PDB file of C-alpha atoms in Angstrom:
ATOM      1  CA  VAL A 237      -4.033  26.133   4.006  1.00  0.00           C
ATOM      2  CA  ASN A 238      -0.885  28.095   3.389  1.00  0.00           C
ATOM      3  CA  MET A 239       0.913  31.226   2.475  1.00  0.00           C
ATOM      4  CA  ALA A 240       0.939  31.063  -1.315  1.00  0.00           C
ATOM      5  CA  SER A 241       4.028  32.578  -2.828  1.00  0.00           C
ATOM      6  CA  ASP A 242       6.072  32.762  -5.979  1.00  0.00           C
ATOM      7  CA  GLU A 243       9.693  32.329  -4.935  1.00  0.00           C
ATOM      8  CA  PRO A 244      12.503  34.312  -6.563  1.00  0.00           C
ATOM      9  CA  LYS A 245      15.783  32.439  -6.155  1.00  0.00           C
ATOM     10  CA  ALA A 246      19.379  33.561  -6.494  1.00  0.00           C
ATOM     11  CA  LYS A 247      22.842  33.056  -5.099  1.00  0.00           C
ATOM     12  CA  LYS A 248      23.270  34.837  -1.760  1.00  0.00           C
ATOM     13  CA  PRO A 249      24.910  38.295  -1.555  1.00  0.00           C
ATOM     14  CA  LYS A 250      28.366  38.790   0.034  1.00  0.00           C
ATOM     15  CA  LEU A 251      28.807  38.645   3.808  1.00  0.00           C
ATOM     16  CA  SER A 252      28.408  42.390   4.287  1.00  0.00           C
ATOM     17  CA  GLU A 253      25.043  42.241   2.568  1.00  0.00           C
ATOM     18  CA  GLU A 254      24.161  39.114   4.567  1.00  0.00           C
ATOM     19  CA  GLU A 255      24.791  41.134   7.734  1.00  0.00           C
ATOM     20  CA  LYS A 256      22.846  44.055   6.273  1.00  0.00           C
ATOM     21  CA  TYR A 257      19.757  41.864   5.919  1.00  0.00           C
ATOM     22  CA  SER A 258      20.370  39.746   9.070  1.00  0.00           C
ATOM     23  CA  LEU A 259      20.263  36.468   7.163  1.00  0.00           C
ATOM     24  CA  LYS A 260      21.332  33.177   8.722  1.00  0.00           C
ATOM     25  CA  PRO A 261      21.931  29.856   6.930  1.00  0.00           C
ATOM     26  CA  ASN A 262      18.982  27.446   7.054  1.00  0.00           C
ATOM     27  CA  ASP A 263      16.666  30.031   8.577  1.00  0.00           C
ATOM     28  CA  GLN A 264      13.229  31.374   7.682  1.00  0.00           C
ATOM     29  CA  ILE A 265      12.149  34.919   8.559  1.00  0.00           C
ATOM     30  CA  LEU A 266       9.325  37.299   7.717  1.00  0.00           C
ATOM     31  CA  ALA A 267      10.294  40.289   5.584  1.00  0.00           C
ATOM     32  CA  GLU A 268      10.575  43.636   7.377  1.00  0.00           C
ATOM     33  CA  ALA A 269      10.859  47.112   5.850  1.00  0.00           C
ATOM     34  CA  LYS A 270      14.647  46.698   5.440  1.00  0.00           C
ATOM     35  CA  HIS A 271      14.141  43.598   3.273  1.00  0.00           C
ATOM     36  CA  LYS A 272      12.280  45.491   0.546  1.00  0.00           C
ATOM     37  CA  GLU A 273      15.681  46.380  -0.908  1.00  0.00           C
ATOM     38  CA  LEU A 274      16.759  42.718  -0.767  1.00  0.00           C
ATOM     39  CA  PHE A 275      14.086  41.684  -3.262  1.00  0.00           C
ATOM     40  CA  GLU A 276      15.081  44.552  -5.589  1.00  0.00           C
ATOM     41  CA  GLU A 277      18.794  43.782  -5.158  1.00  0.00           C
ATOM     42  CA  LEU A 278      18.369  40.101  -6.018  1.00  0.00           C
ATOM     43  CA  VAL A 279      16.559  40.936  -9.251  1.00  0.00           C
ATOM     44  CA  LYS A 280      19.150  43.594 -10.218  1.00  0.00           C
ATOM     45  CA  LYS A 281      22.362  41.715  -9.329  1.00  0.00           C
ATOM     46  CA  PHE A 282      21.566  38.068  -9.998  1.00  0.00           C
ATOM     47  CA  LYS A 283      19.966  35.812 -12.559  1.00  0.00           C
ATOM     48  CA  VAL A 284      16.807  35.166 -10.576  1.00  0.00           C
ATOM     49  CA  GLU A 285      14.699  32.073 -11.180  1.00  0.00           C
ATOM     50  CA  TYR A 286      10.998  32.073 -10.285  1.00  0.00           C
ATOM     51  CA  TYR A 287       9.139  29.036  -8.917  1.00  0.00           C
ATOM     52  CA  ALA A 288       5.559  28.690  -7.760  1.00  0.00           C
ATOM     53  CA  GLY A 289       5.956  27.998  -4.069  1.00  0.00           C
ATOM     54  CA  GLY A 290       4.468  28.328  -0.614  1.00  0.00           C
ATOM     55  CA  ALA A 291       5.355  25.714   1.994  1.00  0.00           C
ATOM     56  CA  THR A 292       2.068  23.803   2.113  1.00  0.00           C
ATOM     57  CA  GLN A 293       1.398  24.117  -1.585  1.00  0.00           C
ATOM     58  CA  ASN A 294       4.847  22.605  -2.240  1.00  0.00           C
ATOM     59  CA  SER A 295       4.007  19.640   0.013  1.00  0.00           C
ATOM     60  CA  ILE A 296       0.628  19.050  -1.648  1.00  0.00           C
ATOM     61  CA  LYS A 297       2.090  19.120  -5.152  1.00  0.00           C
ATOM     62  CA  ILE A 298       4.861  16.683  -4.132  1.00  0.00           C
ATOM     63  CA  ALA A 299       2.259  14.331  -2.612  1.00  0.00           C
ATOM     64  CA  GLN A 300       0.264  14.471  -5.864  1.00  0.00           C
ATOM     65  CA  TRP A 301       3.439  13.838  -7.908  1.00  0.00           C
ATOM     66  CA  MET A 302       4.316  10.792  -5.771  1.00  0.00           C
ATOM     67  CA  ILE A 303       0.788   9.365  -6.117  1.00  0.00           C
ATOM     68  CA  GLN A 304       0.479  10.300  -9.841  1.00  0.00           C
ATOM     69  CA  GLU A 305      -3.101   9.098 -10.320  1.00  0.00           C
ATOM     70  CA  PRO A 306      -5.896   9.819  -9.692  1.00  0.00           C
ATOM     71  CA  HIS A 307      -5.335  13.536 -10.260  1.00  0.00           C
ATOM     72  CA  LYS A 308      -6.456  16.125  -7.684  1.00  0.00           C
ATOM     73  CA  VAL A 309      -6.101  13.890  -4.628  1.00  0.00           C
ATOM     74  CA  GLY A 310      -4.938  17.020  -2.791  1.00  0.00           C
ATOM     75  CA  THR A 311      -7.068  20.129  -2.298  1.00  0.00           C
ATOM     76  CA  PHE A 312      -5.291  23.355  -1.376  1.00  0.00           C
ATOM     77  CA  PHE A 313      -6.666  26.547   0.185  1.00  0.00           C
ATOM     78  CA  GLY A 314      -4.691  29.785   0.277  1.00  0.00           C
ATOM     79  CA  CYS A 315      -4.907  33.484  -0.485  1.00  0.00           C
ATOM     80  CA  ILE A 316      -3.548  35.351  -3.499  1.00  0.00           C
ATOM     81  CA  GLY A 317      -3.786  38.788  -5.077  1.00  0.00           C
ATOM     82  CA  LYS A 318      -5.504  39.568  -8.362  1.00  0.00           C
ATOM     83  CA  ASP A 319      -2.196  39.910 -10.191  1.00  0.00           C
ATOM     84  CA  LYS A 320       0.375  38.229 -12.456  1.00  0.00           C
ATOM     85  CA  PHE A 321       1.903  36.041  -9.695  1.00  0.00           C
ATOM     86  CA  GLY A 322      -1.569  34.966  -8.600  1.00  0.00           C
ATOM     87  CA  GLU A 323      -2.350  33.853 -12.156  1.00  0.00           C
ATOM     88  CA  ILE A 324       0.976  31.972 -12.292  1.00  0.00           C
ATOM     89  CA  LEU A 325       0.123  30.112  -9.067  1.00  0.00           C
ATOM     90  CA  LYS A 326      -3.282  29.092 -10.440  1.00  0.00           C
ATOM     91  CA  GLN A 327      -1.708  27.910 -13.687  1.00  0.00           C
ATOM     92  CA  LYS A 328       1.094  25.980 -11.903  1.00  0.00           C
ATOM     93  CA  ALA A 329      -1.382  24.246  -9.570  1.00  0.00           C
ATOM     94  CA  GLU A 330      -3.420  23.158 -12.591  1.00  0.00           C
ATOM     95  CA  GLU A 331      -0.287  21.839 -14.342  1.00  0.00           C
ATOM     96  CA  VAL A 332       0.608  19.553 -11.414  1.00  0.00           C
ATOM     97  CA  HIS A 333      -3.026  18.393 -10.908  1.00  0.00           C
ATOM     98  CA  VAL A 334      -3.526  20.035  -7.495  1.00  0.00           C
ATOM     99  CA  ASP A 335      -7.115  21.101  -6.772  1.00  0.00           C
ATOM    100  CA  ALA A 336      -6.371  24.683  -5.654  1.00  0.00           C
ATOM    101  CA  HIS A 337      -9.127  26.942  -4.348  1.00  0.00           C
ATOM    102  CA  TYR A 338      -7.749  30.415  -3.678  1.00  0.00           C
ATOM    103  CA  TYR A 339      -9.348  33.269  -1.817  1.00  0.00           C
ATOM    104  CA  GLU A 340      -8.640  36.110  -4.250  1.00  0.00           C
ATOM    105  CA  GLN A 341      -8.551  39.663  -2.897  1.00  0.00           C
ATOM    106  CA  ASP A 342      -7.193  42.993  -4.130  1.00  0.00           C
ATOM    107  CA  GLU A 343      -5.944  44.610  -0.901  1.00  0.00           C
ATOM    108  CA  GLU A 344      -2.498  42.958  -1.115  1.00  0.00           C
ATOM    109  CA  PRO A 345      -0.421  41.464  -3.955  1.00  0.00           C
ATOM    110  CA  THR A 346       0.396  37.745  -4.095  1.00  0.00           C
ATOM    111  CA  GLY A 347       3.073  36.825  -1.547  1.00  0.00           C
ATOM    112  CA  THR A 348       6.713  36.340  -2.517  1.00  0.00           C
ATOM    113  CA  CYS A 349       9.611  34.597  -0.817  1.00  0.00           C
ATOM    114  CA  ALA A 350      13.291  35.252  -1.519  1.00  0.00           C
ATOM    115  CA  ALA A 351      15.266  32.006  -1.330  1.00  0.00           C
ATOM    116  CA  CYS A 352      18.978  32.834  -1.006  1.00  0.00           C
ATOM    117  CA  ILE A 353      21.205  29.813  -1.674  1.00  0.00           C
ATOM    118  CA  THR A 354      24.811  29.308  -0.492  1.00  0.00           C
ATOM    119  CA  GLY A 355      26.292  25.860  -1.040  1.00  0.00           C
ATOM    120  CA  ASP A 356      23.861  23.384   0.483  1.00  0.00           C
ATOM    121  CA  ASN A 357      22.208  25.972   2.774  1.00  0.00           C
ATOM    122  CA  ARG A 358      19.270  28.254   2.111  1.00  0.00           C
ATOM    123  CA  SER A 359      17.908  31.339   3.844  1.00  0.00           C
ATOM    124  CA  LEU A 360      14.276  32.345   3.261  1.00  0.00           C
ATOM    125  CA  VAL A 361      12.774  35.821   3.538  1.00  0.00           C
ATOM    126  CA  ALA A 362       8.993  35.702   3.150  1.00  0.00           C
ATOM    127  CA  ASN A 363       6.911  38.725   2.228  1.00  0.00           C
ATOM    128  CA  LEU A 364       3.498  37.306   3.088  1.00  0.00           C
ATOM    129  CA  ALA A 365       1.415  40.091   1.533  1.00  0.00           C
ATOM    130  CA  ALA A 366      -1.811  38.398   0.285  1.00  0.00           C
ATOM    131  CA  ALA A 367      -1.067  35.253   2.302  1.00  0.00           C
ATOM    132  CA  ASN A 368      -1.712  37.371   5.406  1.00  0.00           C
ATOM    133  CA  CYS A 369      -5.216  38.180   4.171  1.00  0.00           C
ATOM    134  CA  TYR A 370      -6.865  34.745   4.320  1.00  0.00           C
ATOM    135  CA  LYS A 371     -10.286  35.053   5.980  1.00  0.00           C
ATOM    136  CA  LYS A 372     -12.215  32.153   7.495  1.00  0.00           C
ATOM    137  CA  ASP A 373     -15.601  33.791   6.936  1.00  0.00           C
ATOM    138  CA  LYS A 374     -14.791  34.805   3.345  1.00  0.00           C
ATOM    139  CA  HIS A 375     -13.459  31.410   2.212  1.00  0.00           C
ATOM    140  CA  LEU A 376     -13.255  28.428   4.601  1.00  0.00           C
ATOM    141  CA  ASP A 377     -16.839  28.885   5.859  1.00  0.00           C
ATOM    142  CA  LEU A 378     -18.344  28.972   2.364  1.00  0.00           C
ATOM    143  CA  GLU A 379     -20.496  25.887   1.883  1.00  0.00           C
ATOM    144  CA  GLU A 380     -18.731  24.686  -1.285  1.00  0.00           C
ATOM    145  CA  ASN A 381     -15.304  24.969   0.400  1.00  0.00           C
ATOM    146  CA  TRP A 382     -16.293  23.373   3.705  1.00  0.00           C
ATOM    147  CA  LYS A 383     -17.716  20.405   1.737  1.00  0.00           C
ATOM    148  CA  LEU A 384     -14.195  19.849   0.368  1.00  0.00           C
ATOM    149  CA  VAL A 385     -12.847  19.866   3.933  1.00  0.00           C
ATOM    150  CA  GLU A 386     -15.452  17.330   5.031  1.00  0.00           C
ATOM    151  CA  LYS A 387     -14.549  15.086   2.083  1.00  0.00           C
ATOM    152  CA  ALA A 388     -10.848  14.907   3.067  1.00  0.00           C
ATOM    153  CA  LYS A 389      -9.257  12.183   5.227  1.00  0.00           C
ATOM    154  CA  VAL A 390      -5.905  13.828   5.989  1.00  0.00           C
ATOM    155  CA  TYR A 391      -5.213  17.505   6.707  1.00  0.00           C
ATOM    156  CA  TYR A 392      -1.890  19.318   6.617  1.00  0.00           C
ATOM    157  CA  ILE A 393      -1.246  22.915   7.658  1.00  0.00           C
ATOM    158  CA  ALA A 394       2.161  24.583   7.952  1.00  0.00           C
ATOM    159  CA  GLY A 395       2.965  26.396  11.199  1.00  0.00           C
ATOM    160  CA  PHE A 396       3.400  29.568   9.140  1.00  0.00           C
ATOM    161  CA  PHE A 397      -0.384  29.835   8.937  1.00  0.00           C
ATOM    162  CA  LEU A 398      -0.551  30.345  12.714  1.00  0.00           C
ATOM    163  CA  THR A 399       0.462  33.946  11.978  1.00  0.00           C
ATOM    164  CA  VAL A 400      -2.553  34.429   9.703  1.00  0.00           C
ATOM    165  CA  SER A 401      -5.763  32.664  10.763  1.00  0.00           C
ATOM    166  CA  LEU A 402      -5.767  30.652  13.989  1.00  0.00           C
ATOM    167  CA  GLU A 403      -9.571  30.372  13.788  1.00  0.00           C
ATOM    168  CA  SER A 404      -9.337  28.620  10.391  1.00  0.00           C
ATOM    169  CA  ILE A 405      -6.777  26.127  11.723  1.00  0.00           C
ATOM    170  CA  LEU A 406      -8.860  25.365  14.811  1.00  0.00           C
ATOM    171  CA  LYS A 407     -12.016  24.790  12.764  1.00  0.00           C
ATOM    172  CA  VAL A 408     -10.239  22.217  10.553  1.00  0.00           C
ATOM    173  CA  ALA A 409      -8.317  20.655  13.476  1.00  0.00           C
ATOM    174  CA  LYS A 410     -11.450  20.176  15.584  1.00  0.00           C
ATOM    175  CA  HIS A 411     -13.298  18.657  12.624  1.00  0.00           C
ATOM    176  CA  ALA A 412     -10.443  16.156  12.161  1.00  0.00           C
ATOM    177  CA  SER A 413     -10.367  15.249  15.844  1.00  0.00           C
ATOM    178  CA  GLU A 414     -14.141  14.838  16.161  1.00  0.00           C
ATOM    179  CA  ASN A 415     -14.235  12.574  13.088  1.00  0.00           C
ATOM    180  CA  ASN A 416     -11.070  10.574  13.898  1.00  0.00           C
ATOM    181  CA  LYS A 417      -9.291  11.897  10.802  1.00  0.00           C
ATOM    182  CA  LEU A 418      -5.577  12.721  10.632  1.00  0.00           C
ATOM    183  CA  PHE A 419      -4.487  16.290  11.332  1.00  0.00           C
ATOM    184  CA  CYS A 420      -0.839  17.086  10.541  1.00  0.00           C
ATOM    185  CA  MET A 421       1.129  20.218  11.283  1.00  0.00           C
ATOM    186  CA  ASN A 422       4.649  21.556  10.816  1.00  0.00           C
ATOM    187  CA  LEU A 423       6.607  23.683  13.293  1.00  0.00           C
ATOM    188  CA  SER A 424       7.845  25.455  10.122  1.00  0.00           C
ATOM    189  CA  ALA A 425      10.363  27.892  11.681  1.00  0.00           C
ATOM    190  CA  PRO A 426      11.988  28.730  15.031  1.00  0.00           C
ATOM    191  CA  PHE A 427      10.138  32.080  15.163  1.00  0.00           C
ATOM    192  CA  ILE A 428       6.781  30.241  15.106  1.00  0.00           C
ATOM    193  CA  CYS A 429       7.799  28.263  18.210  1.00  0.00           C
ATOM    194  CA  GLN A 430       9.042  31.458  19.899  1.00  0.00           C
ATOM    195  CA  PHE A 431       6.612  34.230  18.991  1.00  0.00           C
ATOM    196  CA  PHE A 432       3.432  32.323  18.119  1.00  0.00           C
ATOM    197  CA  LYS A 433       3.690  29.644  20.784  1.00  0.00           C
ATOM    198  CA  ASP A 434       0.295  30.505  22.313  1.00  0.00           C
ATOM    199  CA  ASN A 435      -1.408  29.924  18.959  1.00  0.00           C
ATOM    200  CA  LEU A 436       0.681  26.799  18.381  1.00  0.00           C
ATOM    201  CA  MET A 437      -0.258  25.334  21.762  1.00  0.00           C
ATOM    202  CA  GLN A 438      -3.968  26.014  21.153  1.00  0.00           C
ATOM    203  CA  VAL A 439      -3.713  23.761  18.092  1.00  0.00           C
ATOM    204  CA  MET A 440      -1.335  21.143  19.556  1.00  0.00           C
ATOM    205  CA  PRO A 441      -4.052  19.000  21.273  1.00  0.00           C
ATOM    206  CA  TYR A 442      -5.478  18.233  17.820  1.00  0.00           C
ATOM    207  CA  VAL A 443      -2.157  17.388  16.116  1.00  0.00           C
ATOM    208  CA  ASP A 444      -1.788  13.707  15.150  1.00  0.00           C
ATOM    209  CA  VAL A 445       1.441  14.092  13.160  1.00  0.00           C
ATOM    210  CA  LEU A 446       3.917  16.864  13.999  1.00  0.00           C
ATOM    211  CA  PHE A 447       6.775  17.654  11.603  1.00  0.00           C
ATOM    212  CA  GLY A 448       9.862  19.790  12.187  1.00  0.00           C
ATOM    213  CA  ASN A 449      13.607  19.967  11.717  1.00  0.00           C
ATOM    214  CA  GLU A 450      16.246  19.884  14.444  1.00  0.00           C
ATOM    215  CA  THR A 451      16.514  23.712  14.701  1.00  0.00           C
ATOM    216  CA  GLU A 452      12.748  24.094  15.071  1.00  0.00           C
ATOM    217  CA  ALA A 453      12.616  21.213  17.567  1.00  0.00           C
ATOM    218  CA  ALA A 454      15.300  22.883  19.714  1.00  0.00           C
ATOM    219  CA  ALA A 455      13.397  26.194  19.686  1.00  0.00           C
ATOM    220  CA  PHE A 456      10.152  24.376  20.542  1.00  0.00           C
ATOM    221  CA  ALA A 457      11.801  22.498  23.433  1.00  0.00           C
ATOM    222  CA  LYS A 458      13.261  25.708  24.842  1.00  0.00           C
ATOM    223  CA  GLU A 459       9.920  27.547  24.708  1.00  0.00           C
ATOM    224  CA  GLN A 460       8.094  24.583  26.280  1.00  0.00           C
ATOM    225  CA  ASP A 461      10.690  24.272  29.089  1.00  0.00           C
ATOM    226  CA  PHE A 462      11.478  20.676  28.143  1.00  0.00           C
ATOM    227  CA  ASP A 463      14.891  21.157  29.775  1.00  0.00           C
ATOM    228  CA  THR A 464      16.695  19.008  27.182  1.00  0.00           C
ATOM    229  CA  LYS A 465      18.545  19.446  23.901  1.00  0.00           C
ATOM    230  CA  ASP A 466      18.439  15.735  23.072  1.00  0.00           C
ATOM    231  CA  ILE A 467      16.278  15.372  19.949  1.00  0.00           C
ATOM    232  CA  LYS A 468      14.943  11.931  20.889  1.00  0.00           C
ATOM    233  CA  GLU A 469      13.894  13.226  24.311  1.00  0.00           C
ATOM    234  CA  ILE A 470      12.253  16.271  22.673  1.00  0.00           C
ATOM    235  CA  VAL A 471      10.288  13.881  20.426  1.00  0.00           C
ATOM    236  CA  ARG A 472       9.116  11.869  23.449  1.00  0.00           C
ATOM    237  CA  LYS A 473       8.042  15.010  25.344  1.00  0.00           C
ATOM    238  CA  ALA A 474       6.227  16.425  22.304  1.00  0.00           C
ATOM    239  CA  GLN A 475       4.394  13.101  21.863  1.00  0.00           C
ATOM    240  CA  ALA A 476       3.309  13.231  25.519  1.00  0.00           C
ATOM    241  CA  LEU A 477       1.689  16.697  25.298  1.00  0.00           C
ATOM    242  CA  PRO A 478      -2.090  16.688  25.903  1.00  0.00           C
ATOM    243  CA  LYS A 479      -4.146  15.283  23.019  1.00  0.00           C
ATOM    244  CA  ASP A 480      -7.853  15.617  22.269  1.00  0.00           C
ATOM    245  CA  ASN A 481      -8.424  12.467  20.174  1.00  0.00           C
ATOM    246  CA  LYS A 482      -7.255   9.584  22.382  1.00  0.00           C
ATOM    247  CA  LYS A 483      -7.840   7.027  19.591  1.00  0.00           C
ATOM    248  CA  ARG A 484      -4.591   8.068  17.907  1.00  0.00           C
ATOM    249  CA  GLN A 485      -1.171   8.430  19.479  1.00  0.00           C
ATOM    250  CA  ARG A 486       0.688  11.504  18.279  1.00  0.00           C
ATOM    251  CA  VAL A 487       3.549  10.850  15.842  1.00  0.00           C
ATOM    252  CA  VAL A 488       6.449  13.336  15.928  1.00  0.00           C
ATOM    253  CA  VAL A 489       8.834  13.347  12.967  1.00  0.00           C
ATOM    254  CA  ILE A 490      11.989  15.463  13.257  1.00  0.00           C
ATOM    255  CA  THR A 491      14.391  15.696  10.318  1.00  0.00           C
ATOM    256  CA  GLN A 492      18.095  16.442  10.705  1.00  0.00           C
ATOM    257  CA  GLY A 493      19.204  17.339   7.178  1.00  0.00           C
ATOM    258  CA  LYS A 494      21.602  14.676   5.964  1.00  0.00           C
ATOM    259  CA  ASP A 495      21.503  12.909   9.366  1.00  0.00           C
ATOM    260  CA  GLU A 496      18.916  10.328  10.365  1.00  0.00           C
ATOM    261  CA  THR A 497      15.282  11.261  10.823  1.00  0.00           C
ATOM    262  CA  ILE A 498      14.130  10.827  14.412  1.00  0.00           C
ATOM    263  CA  GLU A 499      12.145   8.110  15.032  1.00  0.00           C
ATOM    264  CA  THR A 500      15.375   6.652  13.673  1.00  0.00           C
ATOM    265  CA  PHE A 501      15.297   6.020   9.945  1.00  0.00           C
ATOM    266  CA  PRO A 502      18.361   6.128   7.661  1.00  0.00           C
ATOM    267  CA  VAL A 503      18.522   8.975   5.139  1.00  0.00           C
ATOM    268  CA  VAL A 504      19.188   8.527   1.416  1.00  0.00           C
ATOM    269  CA  LYS A 505      22.771   9.795   1.005  1.00  0.00           C
ATOM    270  CA  THR A 506      23.450  12.332  -1.748  1.00  0.00           C
ATOM    271  CA  ASP A 507      26.906  13.300  -2.978  1.00  0.00           C
ATOM    272  CA  PRO A 508      27.244  17.049  -2.159  1.00  0.00           C
ATOM    273  CA  LYS A 509      28.263  17.764  -5.770  1.00  0.00           C
ATOM    274  CA  TYR A 510      24.728  16.834  -6.851  1.00  0.00           C
ATOM    275  CA  ILE A 511      23.027  19.146  -4.349  1.00  0.00           C
ATOM    276  CA  VAL A 512      21.652  22.093  -6.310  1.00  0.00           C
ATOM    277  CA  ASP A 513      19.253  23.707  -3.855  1.00  0.00           C
ATOM    278  CA  THR A 514      18.039  22.585  -0.409  1.00  0.00           C
ATOM    279  CA  ASN A 515      15.099  24.999  -0.485  1.00  0.00           C
ATOM    280  CA  GLY A 516      11.896  22.935  -0.507  1.00  0.00           C
ATOM    281  CA  ALA A 517      13.546  19.805   0.925  1.00  0.00           C
ATOM    282  CA  GLY A 518      11.436  19.965   4.098  1.00  0.00           C
ATOM    283  CA  ASP A 519       8.271  20.602   2.084  1.00  0.00           C
ATOM    284  CA  ALA A 520       9.133  17.644  -0.158  1.00  0.00           C
ATOM    285  CA  PHE A 521       9.778  15.432   2.867  1.00  0.00           C
ATOM    286  CA  VAL A 522       6.263  16.190   4.133  1.00  0.00           C
ATOM    287  CA  GLY A 523       4.765  15.656   0.664  1.00  0.00           C
ATOM    288  CA  GLY A 524       6.407  12.247   0.339  1.00  0.00           C
ATOM    289  CA  PHE A 525       5.255  11.302   3.833  1.00  0.00           C
ATOM    290  CA  LEU A 526       1.662  12.405   3.132  1.00  0.00           C
ATOM    291  CA  SER A 527       1.545  10.490  -0.161  1.00  0.00           C
ATOM    292  CA  GLU A 528       1.903   7.207   1.759  1.00  0.00           C
ATOM    293  CA  LEU A 529      -0.024   8.308   4.864  1.00  0.00           C
ATOM    294  CA  VAL A 530      -3.152   9.010   2.818  1.00  0.00           C
ATOM    295  CA  GLN A 531      -2.856   5.447   1.452  1.00  0.00           C
ATOM    296  CA  GLU A 532      -2.737   4.150   5.061  1.00  0.00           C
ATOM    297  CA  GLN A 533       0.817   2.819   4.728  1.00  0.00           C
ATOM    298  CA  PRO A 534       2.913   2.103   7.869  1.00  0.00           C
ATOM    299  CA  LEU A 535       5.157   4.784   9.357  1.00  0.00           C
ATOM    300  CA  ASP A 536       8.432   3.354   8.017  1.00  0.00           C
ATOM    301  CA  GLN A 537       7.017   3.429   4.453  1.00  0.00           C
ATOM    302  CA  CYS A 538       5.851   7.045   4.950  1.00  0.00           C
ATOM    303  CA  VAL A 539       9.364   8.056   6.067  1.00  0.00           C
ATOM    304  CA  LYS A 540      10.982   6.125   3.210  1.00  0.00           C
ATOM    305  CA  ALA A 541       8.827   8.030   0.703  1.00  0.00           C
ATOM    306  CA  ALA A 542       9.605  11.295   2.512  1.00  0.00           C
ATOM    307  CA  HIS A 543      13.360  10.709   2.248  1.00  0.00           C
ATOM    308  CA  TYR A 544      13.025   9.771  -1.429  1.00  0.00           C
ATOM    309  CA  ALA A 545      11.077  12.960  -2.290  1.00  0.00           C
ATOM    310  CA  ALA A 546      13.478  15.239  -0.373  1.00  0.00           C
ATOM    311  CA  ASN A 547      16.454  13.564  -2.078  1.00  0.00           C
ATOM    312  CA  VAL A 548      14.968  14.263  -5.518  1.00  0.00           C
ATOM    313  CA  ILE A 549      14.181  17.902  -4.741  1.00  0.00           C
ATOM    314  CA  ILE A 550      17.641  18.890  -3.428  1.00  0.00           C
ATOM    315  CA  GLN A 551      19.160  17.834  -6.756  1.00  0.00           C
ATOM    316  CA  ARG A 552      16.972  20.312  -8.662  1.00  0.00           C
ATOM    317  CA  ALA A 553      16.380  24.063  -8.518  1.00  0.00           C
ATOM    318  CA  GLY A 554      13.299  25.103  -6.539  1.00  0.00           C
ATOM    319  CA  CYS A 555      10.682  22.629  -5.408  1.00  0.00           C
ATOM    320  CA  SER A 556      10.567  21.009  -8.850  1.00  0.00           C
ATOM    321  CA  PHE A 557      10.574  17.385  -9.937  1.00  0.00           C
ATOM    322  CA  PRO A 558      10.911  15.078 -12.977  1.00  0.00           C
ATOM    323  CA  GLU A 559       7.818  13.856 -14.795  1.00  0.00           C
ATOM    324  CA  LYS A 560       7.437  10.669 -12.737  1.00  0.00           C
ATOM    325  CA  PRO A 561       8.854   9.392  -9.442  1.00  0.00           C
ATOM    326  CA  ASP A 562      11.044   6.304  -9.300  1.00  0.00           C
ATOM    327  CA  PHE A 563       9.898   5.189  -5.855  1.00  0.00           C
ATOM    328  CA  LYS A 564       9.109   1.633  -4.827  1.00  0.00           C
TER     329      LYS A 564
END
């Protein structure tokens, strides 16, 4: 489940404009009224590229790409508008063999996300629009959709969705816990840890695998009064939080960009001159991880696949990939 979006991308405006829109490197924020101009400005001033995106949808399509066959191993739920971008998302999902089932509504247009790139940093401004309109009773609860949930073995939801439909997340999370299936979640952004921490902590007892980067982990630790800035200690404390399904120990995976991933695994090094766009690297990391997790591979193999996928994605524009992976 995810905010579905079609991501315009361009080089970032000058510093004065950066200040104007309150953008920070490697940050993710929700669009406010003042950001409406940003979207218009990007299209006017820069050669904008469009990619079918959305954090969870990116991860699912990367997982499918890593697995290759059979097709449609990943099912995706999200919300779109009845518009051009919505049609593009449906078409793009079909092209990469993802089994997408969208709740289509006409109150809001399909969500968009401006990805502003400077060097090897990116700053994201998400206009959720239709993604904010997902309704449990109108989509998740429908018999044909819930059957797809019951069929799945592994579930992944980005923390972004905590701002949209907590009841949908809890229904899926409780189903996973009660049936000893794997429920995975991403901290997604510092603001989720800060301003949606009550929702996050309602879901946390059901989380078997928790993803995040070092910035999100620091924000999470601060909000949870962990009283430490040491990433390894934050991982240990997050693992020790109360858990509903005692048959599985929680796994916490924190990435640190080009530095090692905590539970310590070396990262595939990339020459900075080959880095095109770091947007989507975290989504790709999760997708690579899930592609091995769903095949019941050990943790070190999951992380190896995650690093491989992220390394491929940062050398290409958007969350895009070559025809086939070269992963062993």
